[in-house]
Coordinates of C-alpha atoms in Angstrom, one line a residue:
Chain A
M1 CA 36.8 81.6 -102.7
A2 CA 34.6 79.4 -104.9
N3 CA 33.9 75.9 -103.4
Y4 CA 34.4 72.9 -105.6
T5 CA 32.6 69.7 -104.8
L6 CA 33.4 66.5 -106.6
Q7 CA 30.6 63.8 -106.8
A8 CA 31.9 60.3 -107.1
L9 CA 29.3 57.7 -108.0
Y10 CA 29.8 54.0 -107.0
E11 CA 27.8 51.0 -108.0
D12 CA 28.4 48.8 -104.9
D13 CA 28.4 49.4 -101.2
D14 CA 31.7 47.5 -100.8
H15 CA 33.4 49.8 -103.3
L16 CA 31.9 52.7 -101.4
M17 CA 33.2 51.6 -98.1
K18 CA 36.6 51.0 -99.5
A19 CA 36.6 54.4 -101.2
V20 CA 35.4 56.2 -98.0
K21 CA 38.3 54.6 -96.0
E22 CA 40.8 55.5 -98.7
T23 CA 39.5 59.1 -99.0
R24 CA 39.8 59.6 -95.3
S25 CA 43.3 58.2 -95.1
G26 CA 44.2 60.3 -98.2
N27 CA 43.2 63.4 -96.1
H28 CA 40.4 64.5 -98.4
H29 CA 37.3 66.0 -96.8
I30 CA 34.1 64.0 -97.3
E31 CA 31.1 66.4 -97.4
E32 CA 28.4 63.9 -97.6
V33 CA 27.6 60.3 -98.7
Y34 CA 24.3 59.4 -100.3
T35 CA 23.1 55.7 -100.2
P36 CA 19.8 54.1 -101.1
F37 CA 19.9 52.0 -97.9
P38 CA 21.8 52.0 -94.6
V39 CA 25.3 50.7 -95.2
H40 CA 26.5 48.9 -92.1
G41 CA 29.6 50.5 -90.6
L42 CA 29.6 53.5 -92.9
D43 CA 29.2 56.0 -90.1
K44 CA 32.3 54.6 -88.4
A45 CA 34.3 54.5 -91.6
A46 CA 33.3 58.1 -92.4
G47 CA 34.2 59.1 -88.8
L48 CA 30.8 60.3 -87.7
K49 CA 30.3 60.9 -84.0
P50 CA 27.8 58.5 -82.3
T51 CA 24.3 59.7 -82.1
R52 CA 23.0 61.1 -78.8
M53 CA 19.4 60.4 -79.7
A54 CA 19.1 57.6 -77.1
I55 CA 20.1 60.1 -74.3
T56 CA 17.5 62.6 -75.4
S57 CA 15.0 59.7 -75.4
F58 CA 15.8 58.8 -71.8
M59 CA 15.4 62.4 -70.7
Y60 CA 12.0 62.7 -72.5
G61 CA 11.0 59.4 -70.8
V62 CA 11.8 60.9 -67.4
L63 CA 9.9 64.0 -68.3
G64 CA 6.9 61.9 -69.3
L65 CA 7.0 60.0 -66.0
G66 CA 7.2 63.3 -64.1
V67 CA 4.2 64.6 -66.1
A68 CA 2.2 61.5 -65.3
I69 CA 3.0 61.6 -61.6
W70 CA 2.2 65.3 -61.3
M71 CA -1.0 65.1 -63.3
M72 CA -2.5 62.2 -61.4
N73 CA -1.4 63.5 -58.1
F74 CA -3.1 66.8 -58.8
M75 CA -6.2 65.3 -60.3
M76 CA -6.8 62.3 -58.1
I77 CA -5.2 63.3 -54.8
D78 CA -5.0 67.1 -54.4
D79 CA -7.8 68.5 -56.4
W80 CA -10.7 66.2 -55.8
P81 CA -9.9 63.1 -53.8
R82 CA -13.1 61.2 -54.1
N83 CA -13.8 57.7 -52.9
I84 CA -14.0 55.7 -56.1
G85 CA -14.9 52.1 -55.3
G86 CA -13.0 52.2 -52.0
K87 CA -9.6 53.0 -53.6
P88 CA -7.5 54.8 -51.0
S89 CA -6.9 58.4 -52.4
F90 CA -5.3 59.8 -49.2
S91 CA -1.9 59.9 -50.7
Y92 CA -0.3 59.2 -54.0
I93 CA 1.7 56.2 -52.9
Q94 CA -1.4 54.5 -51.4
N95 CA -3.2 54.5 -54.8
M96 CA -0.1 54.1 -56.9
P97 CA -0.7 50.6 -58.4
A98 CA -3.7 52.0 -60.2
F99 CA -1.6 54.8 -61.7
V100 CA 1.3 52.7 -62.9
P101 CA -0.3 51.8 -66.3
I102 CA -0.7 55.5 -67.1
M103 CA 2.8 56.3 -65.7
F104 CA 4.2 53.6 -68.0
E105 CA 2.3 54.7 -71.1
L106 CA 3.1 58.4 -70.7
T107 CA 6.8 57.6 -70.2
V108 CA 6.8 55.6 -73.4
F109 CA 4.7 58.2 -75.2
F110 CA 7.0 61.1 -74.3
A111 CA 10.2 59.1 -75.0
A112 CA 9.0 57.9 -78.4
H113 CA 7.3 60.9 -79.8
L114 CA 9.7 63.6 -78.6
M115 CA 12.6 61.5 -79.8
V116 CA 11.0 61.2 -83.2
I117 CA 10.4 64.9 -83.3
T118 CA 13.9 65.6 -82.2
F119 CA 15.1 63.4 -85.0
Y120 CA 13.0 65.2 -87.6
M121 CA 14.4 68.6 -86.4
R122 CA 18.0 67.5 -86.2
S123 CA 17.9 65.9 -89.7
K124 CA 15.7 68.7 -91.0
I125 CA 12.9 66.6 -92.4
W126 CA 9.4 67.9 -92.8
P127 CA 6.5 67.7 -95.3
F128 CA 7.0 69.8 -98.4
K129 CA 10.7 70.0 -97.9
K130 CA 12.6 70.1 -101.1
A131 CA 14.6 66.9 -101.6
E132 CA 18.3 67.4 -101.5
N133 CA 19.2 64.7 -103.9
P134 CA 22.3 65.2 -106.0
D135 CA 21.4 62.3 -108.3
P136 CA 18.2 60.4 -108.4
R137 CA 20.1 57.1 -109.0
T138 CA 21.3 57.2 -105.3
T139 CA 17.7 56.4 -104.2
D140 CA 17.8 53.2 -106.3
D141 CA 21.0 51.3 -106.7
H142 CA 23.9 53.8 -106.7
F143 CA 26.1 55.3 -104.0
L144 CA 27.5 58.8 -104.1
M145 CA 30.3 60.5 -102.2
E146 CA 30.8 64.2 -102.2
V147 CA 34.3 65.4 -101.6
S148 CA 35.4 69.0 -101.4
A149 CA 38.4 70.3 -103.3
E150 CA 40.3 73.5 -103.8
K151 CA 40.5 75.1 -107.3
N152 CA 44.1 74.1 -107.8
N153 CA 43.8 70.5 -106.9
V154 CA 40.4 69.6 -108.4
Q155 CA 42.1 67.6 -111.1
S156 CA 44.2 65.5 -108.7
V157 CA 41.3 64.8 -106.4
A158 CA 39.2 63.7 -109.3
E159 CA 41.9 61.4 -110.4
F160 CA 42.2 60.0 -106.9
L161 CA 38.5 59.4 -106.8
H162 CA 38.6 57.6 -110.1
A163 CA 41.4 55.4 -108.6
T164 CA 39.1 54.4 -105.7
G165 CA 36.8 52.8 -108.2
A166 CA 34.3 55.5 -108.9
K167 CA 32.1 54.9 -111.9
E168 CA 31.6 58.6 -112.6
V169 CA 33.1 61.7 -111.1
T170 CA 31.3 65.0 -111.7
L171 CA 32.3 68.5 -110.7
K172 CA 29.8 70.7 -108.9
Q173 CA 30.6 74.3 -108.4
S174 CA 28.7 76.3 -105.9
Chain B
M1 CA 39.7 21.9 -72.0
Y2 CA 38.9 23.7 -68.8
K3 CA 40.4 22.5 -65.5
M4 CA 38.8 23.5 -62.3
S5 CA 41.3 25.5 -60.3
N6 CA 42.2 24.4 -56.8
K7 CA 41.1 27.7 -55.4
L8 CA 37.6 27.3 -56.8
R9 CA 37.5 23.6 -55.7
L10 CA 38.5 24.6 -52.2
S11 CA 36.1 27.4 -51.9
A12 CA 33.3 25.2 -53.1
I13 CA 34.2 22.6 -50.4
I14 CA 34.4 25.3 -47.8
F15 CA 31.0 26.6 -48.7
M16 CA 29.5 23.2 -48.5
V17 CA 31.1 22.4 -45.1
V18 CA 30.2 25.7 -43.6
G19 CA 26.7 25.3 -45.1
V20 CA 26.2 21.8 -43.6
I21 CA 27.2 23.2 -40.2
G22 CA 24.8 26.1 -40.6
I23 CA 21.9 23.8 -41.7
A24 CA 22.6 21.4 -38.9
Y25 CA 22.6 24.3 -36.4
G26 CA 19.3 25.3 -37.8
F27 CA 17.7 21.9 -37.2
L28 CA 19.3 21.5 -33.8
N29 CA 18.0 24.9 -32.7
A30 CA 14.5 24.4 -33.9
P31 CA 12.2 23.7 -31.0
S32 CA 11.4 20.0 -30.6
S33 CA 8.4 20.5 -28.3
K34 CA 5.8 23.1 -27.6
A35 CA 7.5 23.8 -24.3
D36 CA 10.7 24.7 -26.1
A37 CA 8.7 26.9 -28.4
K38 CA 7.0 28.7 -25.5
E39 CA 10.4 29.3 -23.9
I40 CA 11.7 30.9 -27.1
L41 CA 8.6 33.1 -27.4
E42 CA 8.9 34.2 -23.8
H43 CA 12.6 34.8 -24.3
K44 CA 11.8 37.0 -27.3
A45 CA 9.1 38.8 -25.4
A46 CA 11.5 39.5 -22.5
H47 CA 13.9 41.1 -25.0
G48 CA 11.2 43.3 -26.2
D49 CA 10.9 41.7 -29.6
S50 CA 8.2 43.5 -31.5
H51 CA 6.8 40.4 -33.1
A52 CA 6.1 38.5 -29.9
E53 CA 4.7 41.6 -28.3
E54 CA 2.5 42.4 -31.2
G55 CA 1.2 38.9 -31.0
N56 CA 0.5 39.2 -27.3
T57 CA -1.4 42.4 -27.4
H58 CA -3.4 41.2 -30.3
Q59 CA -4.3 38.1 -28.4
V60 CA -5.4 40.1 -25.3
S61 CA -7.6 42.5 -27.2
E62 CA -9.3 39.7 -29.0
D63 CA -9.9 37.7 -25.8
N64 CA -11.4 40.7 -24.1
A65 CA -13.9 40.9 -26.9
H66 CA -14.8 37.3 -26.2
G67 CA -14.8 38.0 -22.5
S68 CA -14.0 34.5 -21.4
E69 CA -11.1 33.0 -19.5
H70 CA -11.6 29.7 -21.4
A71 CA -11.2 31.4 -24.8
D72 CA -8.0 33.1 -23.5
E73 CA -6.4 29.8 -22.7
A74 CA -7.6 28.1 -25.9
H75 CA -6.4 31.0 -28.0
G76 CA -3.0 31.1 -26.2
D77 CA -2.6 27.4 -27.0
E78 CA -3.6 27.9 -30.6
H79 CA -1.1 30.7 -30.9
L80 CA 1.6 28.6 -29.4
E81 CA 0.8 25.7 -31.6
H82 CA 1.0 28.0 -34.6
A83 CA 4.3 29.6 -33.6
Y84 CA 5.7 26.2 -32.8
H85 CA 5.0 24.8 -36.3
Q86 CA 6.5 28.0 -37.8
M87 CA 9.7 27.6 -35.8
Q88 CA 9.9 24.0 -36.7
N89 CA 9.4 24.8 -40.4
R90 CA 12.2 27.4 -40.4
P91 CA 15.2 25.2 -41.0
W92 CA 13.3 23.2 -43.6
S93 CA 12.2 26.3 -45.5
A94 CA 15.7 27.7 -45.2
V95 CA 16.9 24.6 -47.1
M96 CA 14.0 24.6 -49.6
V97 CA 14.5 28.2 -50.9
P98 CA 18.1 27.9 -52.2
M99 CA 17.5 24.2 -53.2
L100 CA 14.8 25.3 -55.6
F101 CA 16.6 28.4 -56.6
F102 CA 19.8 26.8 -57.7
F103 CA 18.0 23.8 -59.3
L104 CA 15.8 26.1 -61.4
I105 CA 18.8 28.1 -62.4
A106 CA 20.4 24.9 -63.9
V107 CA 17.1 24.1 -65.6
G108 CA 16.8 27.6 -66.9
A109 CA 20.3 27.4 -68.4
L110 CA 19.2 24.2 -70.3
V111 CA 16.0 26.0 -71.5
F112 CA 18.1 28.9 -72.7
Y113 CA 20.3 26.4 -74.6
A114 CA 17.3 24.7 -76.1
I115 CA 16.0 28.1 -77.2
Q116 CA 19.3 28.9 -78.9
N117 CA 19.2 25.6 -80.7
V118 CA 15.6 26.0 -81.9
S119 CA 16.0 29.6 -83.0
Q120 CA 19.3 28.7 -84.7
A121 CA 21.0 31.7 -83.1
G122 CA 24.2 32.7 -84.7
W123 CA 25.8 34.5 -81.8
S124 CA 25.6 31.9 -79.0
P125 CA 27.4 28.6 -80.0
V126 CA 30.6 29.7 -78.3
L127 CA 28.6 29.8 -75.1
F128 CA 26.9 26.5 -75.5
R129 CA 29.4 24.7 -73.3
V130 CA 28.8 27.2 -70.5
M131 CA 25.1 26.5 -70.6
Q132 CA 25.5 22.8 -70.8
G133 CA 28.0 22.9 -67.9
I134 CA 25.6 24.9 -65.7
S135 CA 22.8 22.4 -66.5
N136 CA 25.1 19.7 -65.0
Y137 CA 23.8 20.6 -61.6
M138 CA 20.4 19.4 -62.6
L139 CA 20.9 15.7 -61.7
P140 CA 22.2 16.3 -58.1
G141 CA 19.7 19.1 -57.7
A142 CA 16.8 16.9 -58.8
I143 CA 17.9 14.1 -56.4
L144 CA 18.0 16.5 -53.5
I145 CA 14.6 18.0 -54.3
Y146 CA 13.1 14.6 -54.6
L147 CA 14.5 13.5 -51.3
F148 CA 13.2 16.6 -49.8
L149 CA 9.7 16.1 -51.1
I150 CA 9.7 12.5 -49.8
L151 CA 10.8 13.7 -46.4
S152 CA 8.0 16.3 -46.5
S153 CA 5.4 13.7 -47.4
L154 CA 6.6 11.5 -44.5
H155 CA 5.4 14.3 -42.3
L156 CA 8.8 15.3 -41.0
N157 CA 7.9 18.9 -41.6
H158 CA 4.8 21.0 -42.1
L159 CA 5.7 22.9 -45.2
F160 CA 2.7 21.6 -47.2
V161 CA -0.4 21.9 -45.1
W162 CA -2.4 19.7 -47.5
M163 CA -0.2 16.8 -46.6
D164 CA -1.4 16.8 -43.0
P165 CA -4.5 14.6 -42.9
E166 CA -5.7 16.2 -39.7
T167 CA -5.7 19.6 -41.2
V168 CA -7.4 18.4 -44.3
A169 CA -10.1 16.7 -42.3
H170 CA -11.2 20.1 -41.0
D171 CA -10.7 22.1 -44.2
E172 CA -13.3 21.9 -46.9
V173 CA -11.3 24.0 -49.3
I174 CA -8.4 21.6 -49.2
Q175 CA -10.7 18.6 -49.4
E176 CA -12.0 19.9 -52.7
K177 CA -8.5 19.9 -54.0
T178 CA -7.4 16.5 -52.8
P179 CA -8.0 14.8 -56.2
Y180 CA -5.0 16.8 -57.3
L181 CA -3.2 17.5 -54.1
N182 CA -2.6 14.0 -52.6
I183 CA 0.8 12.6 -51.7
P184 CA 1.0 9.6 -54.1
F185 CA 0.0 11.7 -57.2
F186 CA 2.2 14.5 -56.0
L187 CA 5.3 12.3 -55.8
I188 CA 4.6 10.6 -59.1
R189 CA 4.2 14.0 -60.8
S190 CA 7.4 15.3 -59.4
A191 CA 9.3 12.1 -60.3
V192 CA 8.1 12.1 -63.9
I193 CA 8.9 15.7 -64.4
L194 CA 12.4 15.5 -62.8
L195 CA 13.2 12.4 -64.8
A196 CA 12.0 14.1 -68.0
W197 CA 14.1 17.2 -67.4
V198 CA 17.2 15.3 -66.4
G199 CA 16.7 12.9 -69.3
F200 CA 16.4 15.7 -71.9
R201 CA 19.5 17.3 -70.5
K202 CA 21.4 14.0 -70.8
I203 CA 20.5 13.4 -74.4
L204 CA 20.9 17.0 -75.6
V205 CA 24.3 17.3 -74.1
S206 CA 25.6 13.9 -75.2
N207 CA 24.4 14.6 -78.8
S208 CA 26.2 17.9 -78.7
V209 CA 29.4 16.2 -77.4
K210 CA 29.2 13.4 -80.0
Q211 CA 29.0 16.1 -82.7
D212 CA 32.5 17.2 -81.7
D213 CA 33.9 14.0 -83.0
E214 CA 32.1 13.6 -86.2
L215 CA 31.2 15.9 -89.0
N216 CA 27.5 15.0 -89.0
L217 CA 24.6 17.3 -89.4
S218 CA 22.1 14.7 -88.4
L219 CA 23.0 15.0 -84.7
Y220 CA 22.5 18.8 -85.0
K221 CA 19.1 18.3 -86.6
K222 CA 18.2 15.7 -83.9
N223 CA 19.1 18.2 -81.2
I224 CA 16.9 20.8 -82.7
K225 CA 13.9 18.4 -82.7
L226 CA 14.8 17.3 -79.2
S227 CA 15.0 21.0 -78.1
I228 CA 11.6 21.6 -79.5
A229 CA 10.2 18.6 -77.6
F230 CA 12.0 19.8 -74.5
L231 CA 10.6 23.3 -74.7
V232 CA 7.1 22.1 -75.2
T233 CA 7.4 19.6 -72.3
F234 CA 9.1 22.2 -70.1
I235 CA 6.5 24.9 -70.4
V236 CA 3.8 22.5 -69.3
T237 CA 5.8 20.8 -66.6
E238 CA 7.1 24.1 -65.3
A239 CA 3.6 25.2 -64.6
V240 CA 2.9 21.9 -62.7
V241 CA 6.1 22.3 -60.8
S242 CA 5.2 25.9 -59.7
W243 CA 1.8 24.7 -58.6
D244 CA 3.1 21.7 -56.8
W245 CA 6.3 22.8 -55.1
I246 CA 5.5 26.5 -54.5
M247 CA 1.9 27.5 -54.9
S248 CA 0.6 24.5 -52.9
I249 CA 2.3 25.8 -49.8
D250 CA -0.4 28.5 -49.8
T251 CA -3.0 25.8 -50.4
H252 CA -6.0 28.2 -50.1
W253 CA -4.7 30.6 -52.7
Y254 CA -4.3 30.4 -56.4
S255 CA -3.2 32.7 -59.2
T256 CA -3.2 32.1 -62.9
L257 CA 0.0 33.8 -64.0
F258 CA 2.0 32.3 -61.1
P259 CA 3.9 29.7 -63.2
W260 CA 5.0 32.4 -65.6
F261 CA 6.1 34.5 -62.7
V262 CA 8.3 31.7 -61.3
F263 CA 9.6 31.0 -64.8
A264 CA 10.6 34.7 -65.3
S265 CA 12.5 34.6 -62.0
M266 CA 14.3 31.4 -62.8
F267 CA 15.0 32.4 -66.4
V268 CA 16.6 35.8 -65.6
S269 CA 18.7 34.1 -62.9
A270 CA 19.8 31.5 -65.3
I271 CA 20.8 34.0 -68.0
T272 CA 22.6 36.0 -65.3
T273 CA 24.5 32.9 -64.1
I274 CA 25.5 32.1 -67.7
A275 CA 26.9 35.7 -68.0
L276 CA 28.7 35.4 -64.7
V277 CA 30.3 32.0 -65.5
T278 CA 31.2 33.3 -69.0
V279 CA 32.9 36.4 -67.6
Y280 CA 34.7 34.3 -65.0
L281 CA 36.0 31.7 -67.6
K282 CA 37.0 34.5 -70.0
S283 CA 38.9 36.3 -67.3
K284 CA 40.8 33.0 -66.7
G285 CA 41.6 32.9 -70.4
Y286 CA 39.5 30.0 -71.3
L287 CA 36.9 31.4 -73.7
E288 CA 39.1 33.5 -76.0
Q289 CA 36.5 33.4 -78.8
V290 CA 34.0 35.2 -76.6
N291 CA 34.1 38.9 -77.1
D292 CA 32.4 41.9 -75.7
S293 CA 29.5 41.5 -78.1
H294 CA 28.6 38.2 -76.6
I295 CA 28.6 39.7 -73.1
H296 CA 26.6 42.6 -74.5
D297 CA 24.0 40.2 -75.8
L298 CA 23.8 38.3 -72.4
A299 CA 23.5 41.7 -70.6
K300 CA 20.6 42.6 -73.0
F301 CA 18.9 39.4 -72.0
M302 CA 19.5 40.1 -68.3
F303 CA 18.0 43.6 -68.8
A304 CA 15.0 42.5 -70.8
F305 CA 14.1 39.6 -68.6
S306 CA 14.5 41.7 -65.4
I307 CA 11.8 43.9 -66.9
F308 CA 9.8 40.9 -67.9
W309 CA 9.9 39.6 -64.3
T310 CA 8.8 43.0 -63.0
Y311 CA 6.0 43.1 -65.5
L312 CA 4.6 39.8 -64.2
W313 CA 5.3 40.7 -60.6
F314 CA 3.3 43.9 -61.0
S315 CA 0.6 42.3 -63.0
Q316 CA 0.0 39.7 -60.3
F317 CA 0.2 42.2 -57.5
M318 CA -1.9 45.0 -59.2
L319 CA -4.7 42.7 -60.3
I320 CA -5.2 41.3 -56.9
W321 CA -4.7 44.7 -55.1
Y322 CA -7.2 46.3 -57.4
A323 CA -10.0 43.8 -57.1
N324 CA -9.1 43.2 -53.4
M325 CA -11.0 40.0 -53.1
P326 CA -10.5 38.6 -49.7
E327 CA -9.6 35.0 -50.7
E328 CA -6.9 36.3 -53.1
V329 CA -5.6 39.3 -51.2
V330 CA -4.5 37.4 -48.1
Y331 CA -1.5 36.3 -50.0
F332 CA -0.2 39.8 -50.3
V333 CA -1.5 41.0 -47.0
S334 CA 0.6 38.4 -45.2
R335 CA 3.6 39.5 -47.2
L336 CA 3.0 43.2 -46.7
E337 CA 2.5 42.8 -43.0
N338 CA 5.6 40.8 -42.2
Y339 CA 7.9 41.2 -45.2
K340 CA 7.3 44.8 -46.3
L341 CA 10.9 45.9 -46.8
M342 CA 11.8 42.7 -48.6
F343 CA 8.6 42.7 -50.7
F344 CA 9.3 46.1 -52.2
G345 CA 13.1 45.8 -51.9
I346 CA 13.2 43.1 -54.5
V347 CA 11.5 45.3 -56.9
A348 CA 14.2 47.9 -56.4
I349 CA 16.9 45.3 -56.7
N350 CA 15.5 43.3 -59.6
F351 CA 14.0 46.1 -61.6
V352 CA 15.4 49.6 -60.8
G353 CA 19.0 48.3 -60.5
P354 CA 19.2 46.5 -63.8
L355 CA 17.1 49.1 -65.5
L356 CA 19.3 52.0 -64.7
I357 CA 22.7 50.1 -64.9
L358 CA 22.1 48.1 -68.0
M359 CA 20.2 50.6 -70.1
N360 CA 23.4 52.1 -71.4
S361 CA 24.7 50.3 -74.4
D362 CA 28.4 50.9 -73.4
F363 CA 27.8 49.6 -69.8
K364 CA 26.7 46.2 -71.2
R365 CA 30.2 45.7 -72.5
I366 CA 32.0 46.5 -69.2
N367 CA 32.5 43.2 -67.6
W368 CA 32.7 44.3 -64.0
L369 CA 29.4 46.3 -64.4
V370 CA 27.7 43.2 -65.8
V371 CA 29.1 41.1 -62.9
L372 CA 27.9 43.7 -60.4
T373 CA 24.4 43.8 -61.9
G374 CA 24.4 40.0 -62.1
I375 CA 25.2 39.6 -58.4
L376 CA 22.4 42.1 -57.7
I377 CA 20.0 40.1 -59.8
L378 CA 20.9 36.8 -58.2
V379 CA 20.5 38.1 -54.7
G380 CA 17.3 39.8 -55.6
H381 CA 15.8 36.6 -57.1
Y382 CA 16.9 34.5 -54.1
F383 CA 14.8 36.8 -52.1
N384 CA 12.0 36.5 -54.6
F385 CA 12.0 32.7 -53.9
F386 CA 12.3 33.5 -50.2
L387 CA 9.1 35.5 -50.5
L388 CA 7.4 32.8 -52.5
I389 CA 8.0 30.2 -49.9
M390 CA 8.7 31.7 -46.4
P391 CA 5.4 33.5 -45.7
G392 CA 3.4 30.3 -46.2
T393 CA 5.7 28.1 -44.0
V394 CA 7.2 30.3 -41.3
G395 CA 5.0 33.4 -41.5
E396 CA 6.0 36.1 -39.1
S397 CA 8.7 33.8 -37.4
W398 CA 11.1 34.4 -40.3
A399 CA 14.6 35.7 -40.0
I400 CA 17.8 35.7 -42.0
G401 CA 20.1 33.9 -39.7
I402 CA 22.4 31.0 -39.6
P403 CA 20.1 28.4 -41.1
E404 CA 19.3 30.6 -44.1
I405 CA 22.8 31.7 -44.8
G406 CA 24.1 28.2 -44.2
S407 CA 21.8 26.6 -46.7
V408 CA 22.6 29.3 -49.3
L409 CA 26.3 28.6 -48.8
F410 CA 25.8 24.8 -49.0
F411 CA 23.8 24.9 -52.2
L412 CA 26.1 27.6 -53.7
G413 CA 29.1 25.3 -53.0
L414 CA 27.3 22.3 -54.5
F415 CA 26.3 24.4 -57.5
I416 CA 29.8 25.7 -58.1
W417 CA 31.2 22.2 -57.7
F418 CA 28.9 20.5 -60.2
V419 CA 28.8 23.4 -62.7
F420 CA 32.5 23.7 -63.1
K421 CA 32.9 19.9 -63.0
G422 CA 30.4 19.8 -65.8
I423 CA 32.3 22.4 -67.8
S424 CA 35.6 20.7 -67.3
K425 CA 34.2 17.5 -68.8
L426 CA 33.4 19.2 -72.1
S427 CA 35.7 20.9 -74.6
L428 CA 34.9 24.6 -74.5
V429 CA 34.3 25.0 -78.2
P430 CA 31.4 22.9 -79.7
K431 CA 33.2 21.8 -82.8
H432 CA 31.1 21.2 -86.0
S433 CA 28.3 23.3 -84.7
P434 CA 26.9 24.8 -87.9
F435 CA 26.8 28.3 -86.6
L436 CA 30.1 28.2 -84.8
K437 CA 32.0 30.3 -87.4
E438 CA 29.3 33.0 -87.3
S439 CA 29.4 33.0 -83.5
Q440 CA 33.2 33.3 -83.4
H441 CA 33.0 36.4 -85.6
Y442 CA 30.0 37.8 -83.9
H443 CA 30.1 41.5 -83.6
Y444 CA 27.4 43.8 -82.5

């Protein structure tokens, strides 16, 4: 079955928000929304699940803390416990204050960088990636909502989208 | 308008009465002569108290090294004298810790209010009356503190070593500091600072109350300017206060970031108190315009300033631990020797607790979790003040007993009394505050 996608173009984020809400309550499926800037509350209006990025970040932070503790315990205490300026290197806890700056930085480092990489992977962004832009105007001052439709109701969905205040509605067949 | 409930009024009175009894018990039970102190020490030793025994064995070994009967006697006397002063100091320090703690919470609430004014925050105007109400404790708190300082300078206690002319006569380090640390100058400084703080509070709140009746932006502008003046004054005087009231107890020791450390402790406690009072009033149905987002913001501040406090705690500890210079490190040696559990326990309570509980964005909106963390933070910071003062005044003779609990209860009762009296004098919505509308619709 061929898929039909209707692209409705809006000039204003207020119109877009209203249209998203109406489309959802009209039981049409929103494929994707393209905006030039973050529209506050759009994710809730479109019914997206909250992100779990913060949770991954926390786990990466714990990992970083673990790496820092393991690394310094191995290097400074287990492998070659030298007397450096009288600092007690008999056990990790005795010399811990000196390790805290590194423990802190590695926690932040792991939490930040691994979270960013996770974000890139989850949102499929990388250098030389071909831009998936349906209409270059959406990077400047227009808003675009893609709604899927069946062959037999394309016309009615298009009319519905016009009624929500769309400036243009175009049909994209894939 | 808020009206203090009878239950709250009664519990405040009960706290105060029980507290007074506890404080009185502490003073009556303190040894009044060296003979009494000796008896207490011997009594403790007979019960196998580790402190006393440790002291005794330490004494013996040192005397053996000297190898003289005479030194033994002299040292025993010295030890007794030392322990006697510590025991005498105990009820005084027990009063001092919560007295400073609750007073600085009230001041911190006013500082927070001034910051909200200056930064023209859009979220907080619905909470202004809570902050102003909490700062109502400043006047009675300041009077009590000043009385306490006068009593100390009349040599009724030995909290501040530098106030004792006999000690100073034998102590070159303190002698060098007498241009700053002398009783008249000390009392003048404290009086000026307390008057300035209480004065700023009075003008700021009365301007804010006047604004309720008239649609006049000039009062609002005046309050912004006053808040700026207050914040500038505060940050300077707060440093002086930390040196005078707290750091001068350990007269031989000094630290540069100490005032910041005290500030962090009082500020996080103040924000926590604002959150607790807000949640309480809201649960009674008084602050209907306060929503979860306001609580969320307060919880974020609690979270952030807990971490800020830890940062300063660690910075002070680690720098001194790392360099390990004898004249600085004694401060932490005395704490680690006699207060080890408390010393590291407050880091767990004030850092790890809020860190793990308040990290989750959803948890910051759950009122009972905010209250639980808030109580944790307040208890933790009481012990932080305990650790600032006690090791320098009572040393190893510390305990958490009737005098300590009694004085906490007394000041808690007094605090509740004046805070909620203060709130009941004000209408809970600051009408005509320019950012009130935004605050009422605040949503995070």
